[in-house]
XYZ file of C-alpha atoms in Angstrom:
635
model
C -39.471 155.183 -39.171
C -37.973 155.871 -42.594
C -35.904 159.051 -42.799
C -37.503 161.775 -44.915
C -35.006 164.466 -45.989
C -37.813 166.732 -47.211
C -38.959 167.180 -43.610
C -35.530 168.484 -42.644
C -35.789 170.795 -45.657
C -39.140 171.993 -44.344
C -37.473 172.702 -40.994
C -35.038 174.979 -42.832
C -37.936 176.799 -44.481
C -39.401 177.266 -40.979
C -36.326 178.399 -39.046
C -34.723 180.884 -41.436
C -37.729 183.269 -41.522
C -37.848 183.178 -37.720
C -34.257 184.415 -37.608
C -34.836 187.201 -40.127
C -38.129 188.202 -38.469
C -36.514 188.520 -35.037
C -33.680 190.496 -36.633
C -36.304 193.038 -37.701
C -36.197 192.533 -41.459
C -39.478 193.978 -42.725
C -39.643 191.749 -45.801
C -40.614 188.768 -43.625
C -43.499 190.240 -41.570
C -44.887 186.748 -40.995
C -41.619 185.085 -40.098
C -43.137 184.062 -36.765
C -45.229 181.496 -38.677
C -42.117 179.342 -38.821
C -42.876 178.286 -35.249
C -46.247 176.951 -36.400
C -44.503 174.871 -39.048
C -42.245 173.446 -36.341
C -45.293 172.530 -34.250
C -46.829 170.554 -37.124
C -43.555 168.742 -37.829
C -43.088 167.888 -34.152
C -46.624 166.575 -33.809
C -46.196 164.399 -36.875
C -42.845 162.886 -35.912
C -43.758 162.238 -32.280
C -47.112 160.666 -33.078
C -45.594 158.502 -35.813
C -42.879 157.144 -33.502
C -45.319 156.462 -30.648
C -47.906 154.876 -32.924
C -45.300 152.620 -34.573
C -43.969 151.497 -31.192
C -47.437 150.890 -29.770
C -48.300 148.718 -32.750
C -45.010 146.822 -32.375
C -45.442 146.479 -28.605
C -42.119 148.210 -27.900
C -43.330 151.534 -26.514
C -42.269 152.541 -22.999
C -42.739 155.910 -21.333
C -39.191 155.852 -19.993
C -37.765 155.218 -23.442
C -39.889 157.955 -24.993
C -39.012 160.613 -22.426
C -35.359 159.644 -22.492
C -35.284 160.294 -26.247
C -37.028 163.633 -25.769
C -34.621 164.708 -23.052
C -31.632 163.654 -25.153
C -32.999 165.632 -28.093
C -33.933 168.852 -26.273
C -32.133 169.304 -22.975
C -28.363 169.219 -23.665
C -28.377 171.975 -26.287
C -30.832 174.013 -24.213
C -28.573 173.721 -21.161
C -25.464 174.756 -23.106
C -27.258 177.786 -24.535
C -28.524 178.777 -21.077
C -25.066 178.419 -19.525
C -23.577 180.588 -22.277
C -26.048 183.399 -21.562
C -25.172 183.715 -17.864
C -21.877 185.680 -18.190
C -23.464 188.254 -20.516
C -26.516 188.600 -18.312
C -24.227 189.008 -15.282
C -22.187 191.753 -16.951
C -24.747 193.720 -18.931
C -28.137 193.364 -17.259
C -29.309 195.843 -14.662
C -30.830 194.254 -11.538
C -34.444 194.444 -12.720
C -33.520 192.726 -15.984
C -31.456 190.038 -14.253
C -34.384 189.367 -11.933
C -36.632 188.725 -14.952
C -33.867 186.754 -16.658
C -33.514 184.545 -13.575
C -37.213 183.728 -13.708
C -36.978 182.811 -17.388
C -33.818 180.730 -16.810
C -35.490 178.681 -14.084
C -38.780 178.196 -15.910
C -37.093 177.365 -19.236
C -35.269 174.484 -17.570
C -38.515 173.338 -15.970
C -40.341 173.465 -19.338
C -42.847 176.077 -18.172
C -41.434 179.373 -19.454
C -44.508 179.860 -21.626
C -46.517 180.364 -18.431
C -44.051 182.989 -17.236
C -44.169 184.975 -20.467
C -47.953 184.705 -20.516
C -48.193 186.155 -17.014
C -45.621 188.875 -17.735
C -47.213 189.965 -21.005
C -48.696 193.385 -20.390
C -48.248 197.096 -19.983
C -45.429 197.053 -17.478
C -43.553 194.239 -19.174
C -40.111 194.918 -20.545
C -39.349 194.704 -24.236
C -39.424 191.223 -25.728
C -36.489 192.199 -27.912
C -34.299 192.364 -24.801
C -35.324 188.978 -23.367
C -32.654 186.431 -24.277
C -34.799 183.418 -23.362
C -38.249 184.472 -24.540
C -38.058 182.040 -27.463
C -38.131 179.117 -25.026
C -41.898 179.592 -24.721
C -42.359 177.355 -27.764
C -40.198 174.646 -26.194
C -42.466 174.802 -23.150
C -45.523 174.255 -25.330
C -43.918 171.294 -27.098
C -42.666 169.701 -23.886
C -46.097 169.990 -22.293
C -47.526 168.336 -25.405
C -44.964 165.554 -25.009
C -46.121 165.095 -21.441
C -49.796 164.533 -22.230
C -49.908 163.169 -25.776
C -48.090 159.839 -25.225
C -50.437 159.123 -22.322
C -53.407 159.829 -24.575
C -52.225 157.468 -27.323
C -51.336 154.803 -24.769
C -54.785 155.064 -23.166
C -56.407 154.702 -26.602
C -54.149 151.896 -27.819
C -56.905 149.254 -27.695
C -59.451 151.311 -29.652
C -57.944 150.412 -33.005
C -57.270 154.024 -33.943
C -56.830 157.172 -31.885
C -57.584 159.296 -34.957
C -61.210 160.268 -34.076
C -60.325 161.306 -30.528
C -57.292 163.327 -31.611
C -59.345 164.930 -34.392
C -61.983 165.969 -31.859
C -59.327 167.473 -29.570
C -57.822 169.326 -32.519
C -61.243 170.779 -33.351
C -61.822 171.850 -29.745
C -58.373 173.427 -29.495
C -58.883 175.362 -32.730
C -62.296 176.560 -31.527
C -60.693 177.796 -28.311
C -58.516 180.202 -30.293
C -61.642 182.221 -31.139
C -62.557 182.472 -27.463
C -59.063 183.184 -26.175
C -58.383 185.745 -28.917
C -61.260 187.780 -27.485
C -60.836 187.176 -23.766
C -57.170 186.221 -23.324
C -54.914 187.114 -26.277
C -51.702 186.491 -24.339
C -52.937 183.105 -23.126
C -54.029 182.351 -26.691
C -50.485 182.894 -27.899
C -48.471 181.210 -25.168
C -50.456 178.278 -23.794
C -50.936 174.698 -24.949
C -54.769 174.573 -25.087
C -54.783 176.922 -28.080
C -51.606 175.492 -29.616
C -52.541 171.825 -29.266
C -54.391 171.839 -32.592
C -51.190 172.723 -34.478
C -49.229 169.829 -32.977
C -52.365 167.697 -33.220
C -52.684 168.440 -36.934
C -49.275 166.895 -37.464
C -50.244 163.969 -35.243
C -53.353 163.321 -37.346
C -51.142 162.948 -40.414
C -49.104 160.330 -38.554
C -52.213 158.447 -37.416
C -53.751 158.548 -40.893
C -52.626 155.290 -42.450
C -54.285 154.902 -45.867
C -53.776 151.672 -47.760
C -51.859 152.484 -50.916
C -51.254 155.938 -52.319
C -54.040 158.326 -51.212
C -53.811 160.396 -54.429
C -52.204 160.145 -57.833
C -48.859 161.652 -58.785
C -50.340 164.761 -60.415
C -52.539 165.448 -57.397
C -49.557 164.962 -55.077
C -47.582 167.493 -57.118
C -50.391 170.030 -56.992
C -51.168 169.555 -53.316
C -47.528 169.669 -52.197
C -46.951 172.825 -54.257
C -50.092 174.329 -52.724
C -48.728 173.475 -49.309
C -45.401 175.164 -50.030
C -47.210 178.216 -51.393
C -49.265 178.468 -48.195
C -46.171 178.283 -46.008
C -44.193 180.785 -48.084
C -47.230 183.045 -48.401
C -47.668 183.055 -44.626
C -44.088 184.175 -44.132
C -44.395 187.103 -46.540
C -48.030 188.140 -46.090
C -48.986 187.593 -42.439
C -48.261 190.249 -39.832
C -48.671 190.725 -36.113
C -51.891 192.727 -36.378
C -54.194 189.695 -36.609
C -55.283 187.499 -33.677
C -52.767 184.664 -33.430
C -53.141 181.737 -33.382
C -56.481 181.729 -35.127
C -57.956 181.394 -38.611
C -54.871 182.929 -40.241
C -52.722 180.228 -38.649
C -54.473 177.686 -40.862
C -52.250 178.768 -43.753
C -48.898 177.603 -42.321
C -50.491 174.635 -40.535
C -52.413 173.317 -43.540
C -49.478 174.128 -45.801
C -47.077 172.147 -43.631
C -49.544 169.278 -43.455
C -49.886 169.121 -47.238
C -46.107 169.039 -47.633
C -45.689 166.272 -45.054
C -48.553 164.243 -46.539
C -47.795 164.696 -50.235
C -44.160 165.635 -50.812
C -41.716 162.831 -51.530
C -38.785 162.012 -53.770
C -41.102 161.817 -56.795
C -42.557 165.322 -56.391
C -40.948 168.626 -57.281
C -41.475 170.003 -53.772
C -40.020 166.864 -52.225
C -36.906 167.123 -54.377
C -36.571 170.843 -53.676
C -36.814 170.383 -49.911
C -34.383 167.463 -50.079
C -31.731 169.802 -51.521
C -28.660 169.157 -49.387
C -28.051 172.748 -48.159
C -31.674 172.927 -46.976
C -31.444 169.513 -45.345
C -28.275 170.565 -43.526
C -29.928 173.733 -42.187
C -32.880 171.589 -41.142
C -30.578 169.252 -39.241
C -29.144 172.133 -37.216
C -32.461 174.030 -37.038
C -33.045 173.327 -33.356
C -29.674 174.793 -32.397
C -30.230 177.681 -34.806
C -33.470 178.458 -33.031
C -31.835 178.228 -29.609
C -28.920 180.560 -30.339
C -30.457 183.351 -32.377
C -32.511 185.136 -29.700
C -29.749 185.387 -27.041
C -27.329 186.767 -29.627
C -29.847 189.338 -30.849
C -30.976 190.335 -27.346
C -27.486 190.817 -25.917
C -26.373 192.758 -29.000
C -29.325 195.112 -28.535
C -28.397 195.542 -24.891
C -24.716 196.248 -25.378
C -25.219 198.460 -28.433
C -28.078 200.326 -26.723
C -30.540 199.293 -29.436
C -28.389 200.659 -32.265
C -27.972 197.373 -34.157
C -27.347 197.831 -37.859
C -28.308 195.486 -40.675
C -24.654 194.527 -41.031
C -24.468 193.566 -37.362
C -27.646 191.491 -37.622
C -26.318 189.634 -40.645
C -23.076 189.005 -38.771
C -25.053 187.683 -35.805
C -27.013 185.347 -38.110
C -23.691 184.051 -39.465
C -22.488 183.544 -35.893
C -25.747 181.750 -35.111
C -25.064 179.357 -37.974
C -21.559 178.713 -36.680
C -22.722 178.091 -33.100
C -25.511 175.843 -34.356
C -23.021 173.714 -36.313
C -20.749 173.394 -33.290
C -23.680 172.595 -30.996
C -25.144 170.017 -33.359
C -21.803 168.248 -33.772
C -20.395 168.474 -30.235
C -23.554 168.537 -28.103
C -26.628 167.205 -29.886
C -25.018 164.222 -31.578
C -22.906 162.934 -28.639
C -25.784 163.103 -26.161
C -28.043 161.089 -28.459
C -25.444 158.320 -28.488
C -26.306 155.789 -25.761
C -22.842 154.264 -26.004
C -21.205 157.549 -25.030
C -23.805 158.493 -22.410
C -25.664 155.644 -20.785
C -29.131 156.297 -19.408
C -27.943 156.608 -15.822
C -24.986 158.802 -16.661
C -27.108 161.002 -18.908
C -29.872 161.626 -16.369
C -27.348 162.267 -13.578
C -25.518 164.864 -15.656
C -28.714 166.432 -16.980
C -30.298 166.598 -13.541
C -27.213 168.205 -12.002
C -26.881 170.867 -14.699
C -30.604 171.631 -14.794
C -30.742 171.913 -10.996
C -27.789 174.319 -11.033
C -29.419 176.478 -13.708
C -32.725 176.548 -11.846
C -30.911 177.404 -8.614
C -29.074 180.299 -10.265
C -32.320 181.554 -11.755
C -34.118 181.388 -8.416
C -31.220 183.182 -6.718
C -31.341 185.977 -9.305
C -35.078 186.304 -8.757
C -35.108 186.133 -4.958
C -32.293 188.676 -4.612
C -33.993 191.080 -7.049
C -31.284 190.710 -9.666
C -28.150 189.897 -7.667
C -27.326 193.547 -6.895
C -24.081 192.474 -5.209
C -22.570 191.815 -8.678
C -21.359 195.385 -9.081
C -19.012 197.385 -6.919
C -21.741 199.986 -6.310
C -24.592 198.292 -4.470
C -26.229 201.670 -3.901
C -26.437 202.171 -7.674
C -28.140 198.797 -8.059
C -30.755 199.717 -5.449
C -31.216 203.126 -7.072
C -31.760 201.661 -10.561
C -34.296 199.173 -9.257
C -36.250 202.009 -7.645
C -36.060 204.184 -10.747
C -37.296 201.432 -13.072
C -40.261 200.310 -10.992
C -43.716 200.875 -12.515
C -45.021 204.389 -12.020
C -48.514 203.844 -10.614
C -49.083 207.419 -9.472
C -50.449 207.657 -5.932
C -49.745 203.967 -5.294
C -50.108 200.404 -6.505
C -53.658 200.287 -5.130
C -54.565 202.776 -7.855
C -53.951 200.327 -10.691
C -57.428 198.988 -11.385
C -58.429 198.053 -7.854
C -62.103 198.414 -6.968
C -63.619 199.756 -4.849
C -61.362 202.763 -5.157
C -58.829 202.963 -2.334
C -58.700 206.071 -0.167
C -55.026 206.367 -1.083
C -56.063 207.178 -4.665
C -57.430 210.585 -3.720
C -55.717 213.588 -2.136
C -59.000 215.171 -1.029
C -62.493 214.204 0.015
C -63.726 216.768 -2.498
C -61.430 216.337 -5.517
C -61.603 218.924 -8.267
C -59.586 216.926 -10.815
C -59.843 213.298 -11.937
C -56.981 211.558 -13.743
C -58.594 208.823 -15.842
C -56.988 206.294 -18.156
C -54.308 203.641 -18.313
C -50.665 203.621 -17.193
C -50.014 206.686 -19.352
C -52.480 208.530 -17.135
C -50.946 207.062 -13.952
C -47.566 208.518 -14.823
C -48.985 212.069 -14.905
C -50.102 212.061 -11.281
C -46.622 212.577 -9.824
C -46.066 215.514 -12.189
C -49.363 217.121 -11.248
C -48.573 216.829 -7.533
C -45.000 218.072 -8.021
C -46.297 221.184 -9.790
C -48.967 221.770 -7.114
C -48.612 219.801 -3.861
C -52.070 221.005 -2.777
C -53.848 219.665 -5.865
C -57.156 217.974 -5.008
C -57.102 215.015 -7.363
C -58.531 211.520 -7.613
C -56.806 208.826 -9.641
C -59.065 206.437 -11.566
C -56.622 204.348 -13.616
C -56.131 200.785 -14.789
C -53.270 199.379 -16.848
C -54.124 198.865 -20.523
C -57.588 200.372 -20.053
C -58.440 203.371 -22.218
C -60.453 206.275 -20.865
C -63.501 205.639 -23.061
C -67.076 205.034 -22.044
C -67.946 202.101 -24.299
C -64.786 200.661 -25.923
C -61.875 198.660 -24.526
C -58.806 196.873 -25.929
C -58.951 193.324 -27.219
C -55.206 193.023 -26.586
C -55.835 192.813 -22.839
C -56.595 189.487 -21.196
C -60.139 189.549 -19.802
C -61.063 192.945 -21.315
C -64.461 192.818 -19.640
C -62.655 193.964 -16.496
C -61.695 197.137 -18.348
C -65.275 197.924 -19.323
C -66.448 197.260 -15.768
C -63.723 199.565 -14.478
C -64.753 202.372 -16.816
C -68.399 201.887 -15.871
C -67.316 202.505 -12.267
C -65.366 205.580 -13.351
C -68.431 206.940 -15.127
C -70.591 206.388 -12.048
C -67.990 208.054 -9.822
C -67.728 211.096 -12.097
C -71.490 211.470 -12.307
C -71.945 211.514 -8.520
C -68.853 213.584 -7.561
C -70.067 217.149 -7.946
C -66.775 218.728 -6.857
C -64.999 217.653 -10.065
C -64.062 220.445 -12.451
C -61.337 218.907 -14.603
C -60.797 215.470 -16.152
C -57.293 214.622 -17.354
C -57.453 211.805 -19.914
C -54.441 209.947 -21.216
C -53.726 206.511 -22.620
C -52.010 204.774 -25.494
C -54.961 205.858 -27.653
C -54.506 202.433 -29.179
C -57.962 202.492 -30.712
C -56.604 204.578 -33.607
C -54.206 201.800 -34.630
C -55.486 198.503 -33.170
C -57.165 196.182 -35.649
C -60.043 195.322 -33.350
C -61.725 196.733 -30.240
C -64.341 195.483 -27.816
C -67.444 197.657 -28.178
C -70.641 197.088 -26.219
C -69.711 193.473 -25.543
C -68.669 192.587 -29.102
C -65.290 192.490 -30.843
C -65.482 194.706 -33.925
C -62.995 196.126 -36.447
C -61.422 199.383 -35.333
C -60.394 202.427 -37.320
C -59.156 205.937 -36.728
C -62.656 207.213 -37.491
C -64.172 204.866 -34.891
C -61.589 205.918 -32.298
C -62.267 209.608 -32.889
C -65.982 209.017 -32.558
C -65.645 207.154 -29.266
C -63.305 209.761 -27.815
C -65.633 212.541 -28.950
C -68.582 210.829 -27.270
C -66.591 210.533 -24.021
C -65.543 214.197 -24.140
C -69.110 215.296 -24.873
C -70.371 213.313 -21.885
C -67.773 214.864 -19.581
C -68.680 218.341 -20.813
C -72.348 217.610 -20.139
C -71.394 216.850 -16.535
C -69.909 220.341 -16.204
C -66.345 219.006 -16.348
C -63.550 220.390 -18.513
C -61.689 217.518 -20.247
C -57.970 217.765 -20.985
C -56.249 215.309 -23.342
C -52.595 214.470 -22.712
C -50.449 212.568 -25.184
C -48.142 209.664 -24.339
C -44.518 210.557 -23.717
C -42.436 210.714 -26.928
C -40.932 207.381 -27.923
C -39.070 205.933 -30.891
C -39.958 202.319 -30.048
C -36.792 201.476 -28.096
C -36.704 200.719 -24.384
C -35.300 204.091 -23.382
C -35.523 203.418 -19.650
C -33.521 200.194 -19.883
C -30.992 201.993 -22.086
C -30.554 204.774 -19.520
C -30.234 202.309 -16.647
C -27.701 200.198 -18.539
C -25.615 203.257 -19.416
C -25.335 204.014 -15.705
C -24.646 200.362 -14.875
C -21.842 200.270 -17.445
C -20.661 203.789 -16.542
C -21.369 205.267 -19.969
C -22.907 208.643 -20.787
C -26.234 207.436 -22.194
C -26.145 209.612 -25.314
C -27.082 206.599 -27.415
C -30.390 206.473 -25.548
C -31.481 209.863 -26.915
C -34.081 209.482 -29.685
C -34.184 211.640 -32.796
C -37.210 213.921 -32.921
C -37.947 212.759 -36.470
C -38.118 209.120 -35.325
C -40.443 210.066 -32.485
C -42.751 212.014 -34.815
C -42.875 209.072 -37.203
C -43.546 206.496 -34.466
C -46.461 208.384 -32.921
C -47.815 210.254 -35.924
C -51.312 208.760 -35.958
C -51.980 209.352 -32.258
C -50.651 212.905 -32.251
C -52.535 213.797 -35.416
C -55.731 212.511 -33.866
C -55.176 214.436 -30.617
C -54.364 217.688 -32.411
C -57.651 217.436 -34.311
C -59.461 218.056 -31.004
C -57.631 221.297 -30.253
C -60.372 223.472 -31.718
C -62.741 222.454 -28.889
C -60.614 221.022 -26.051
C -57.292 221.539 -24.364
C -54.690 219.109 -25.700
C -51.238 218.765 -24.133
C -48.625 217.152 -26.382
C -45.646 216.100 -24.259
C -43.390 216.181 -27.319
C -43.689 219.989 -27.224
C -41.913 220.009 -23.866
C -39.419 217.163 -24.305
C -38.433 217.367 -27.983
C -36.388 219.935 -29.844
C -35.661 220.219 -33.532
C -33.271 217.244 -33.550
C -33.492 215.319 -30.278
C -35.891 214.481 -27.455
C -34.750 214.821 -23.866
C -34.712 211.548 -21.905
C -32.464 212.574 -19.023
C -31.347 215.748 -17.307
C -28.218 215.387 -15.238
C -28.848 212.467 -12.930
C -32.599 212.432 -13.599
C -33.822 209.448 -15.653
C -37.031 210.742 -17.238
C -38.087 207.313 -18.556
C -38.473 203.946 -16.838
C -39.092 201.892 -20.009
C -39.865 202.449 -23.676
C -42.678 204.956 -23.221
C -43.462 205.403 -19.516
C -42.104 208.172 -17.314
C -40.279 207.194 -14.151
C -41.421 208.615 -10.826
C -38.581 211.137 -10.891
C -39.204 211.829 -14.566
C -42.853 212.580 -13.936
C -41.986 214.969 -11.104
C -39.273 216.599 -13.208
C -41.602 217.119 -16.142
C -44.410 218.375 -13.906
C -42.199 221.036 -12.359
C -40.468 222.154 -15.567
C -43.646 222.442 -17.636
C -45.858 223.581 -14.718
C -48.243 220.750 -15.501
C -50.983 221.664 -13.024
C -51.153 225.228 -14.359
C -51.177 223.877 -17.932
C -54.214 221.788 -17.065
C -56.343 224.363 -15.240
C -55.475 227.438 -17.319
C -58.197 228.523 -19.761
C -57.744 227.381 -23.359
């Protein structure tokens, strides 16, 4: 296959926005679209090589997979090995446990499944996961597993184009289904990413005789393609379902560039500019190194990473990528330096060792024996575990467990998502005799008719709330209903309402909450709204745990009150608008002063993650603010 420098230039256009996006630069809100560009390029190159070899009669599965392993695995292994010392030193046990899982699955090419399953309310911050970016490698490697077999099976049909086109259409159609019923699966899994790689493959399988268009048309189409890619980077944002219709922009744009750009077009000459080509050549290593550097910097600096530090880390990423490309990628592609047998022996040994370390970190719950204080490790693990209130059985399980009620005749129901769960310990700490029932489910708002679209299988949420409604209606002892959640319906772009996905708005959210409160009042129940705990967007719980692990004071974990007010302004404004008719408890009023918000008190860690109270934090807050009395006292 003839080398095309403009494709390496396109790789540079793809990878640089990814780096700046993950560094938090707001001027590239769609920097994540660079991954979609990579998918199209990969699909094109792989399909072109396989198709050429099939036509020449030289294709072998062993040869293909050897090339893929030589291209991907050595640099991946080196990056993974380099992360281990920093993870060992700086990660608290819970984090190292999760890191171990990602290390093992990344080297087995299935980390996308792990991050899909871990995506959710009680998941830790993606910004602190050094290997989360390997999800895209998992998708590509799974594509490499199935696609060569498909082309080989279709080799006698003359052209595989119609079959691949049909699969691309099916995969794209699935994004509409998964966006509604499984957003995390939609993002992480191959069935809804196949169409992006397949789009590139279709370009490779499309073999027109002669030039498909004239020079002017090629100029226009390649410039249109570049505009679509650049526009995606600067105009897309994370609020839209992805992948989906909006993903067409970077995919179609990349396809137009690959199909139309060449040495005779302006775009082809621009992308063949030597600095861009060089960045494209090292783009794989750039992609590998950036996330670990960013994640570990956030850990060690307790989230306080300045623009200057990020730019320095990007420069270091470039340096590491150059070294990796020259001393790792290039040598391992050379069959004279590493014969097939020697290569697979070395690769297998290193990969097995990495998987073994990852499994050990997972099975030992984060290798707590690393530190000199094993008791501290056990304590931090306990403090950071999800706060599910009266017990894990009270997180969405139906029928309702008897452990989720403190009385056969409860007078108070706690209804909502994990932000409602975390209040239960505080209520019981402020009144051990409280007769309460906990009706809670992670990521499930306390609304009668609306549920999140960000939750996989949101129908479960609506069914859960239907059960809550039935329980409330038949339980005549109830006098109070404590409602709390993320109140995400005032900021989410879409919600599921009466079985359909519709656009959301603050007005819609207010209306749905008002309808729920009116219904509760009609049942003779006094509703009480409780806000989420104050948060500035950082993982405060991880910061507190790490400060103890590293024997530091944890002052850097304390958020500024102004940042907290800015981060949660829309939710708190909405809640305060109900104060004229209902009791509203704003936790900021108890945890935040003029300048700072309290996140610890002596040895008490109030938070377990970015926004959730720990068990001890919930009890502490309940006692100090007399939460039960706050709830039952007249307005």
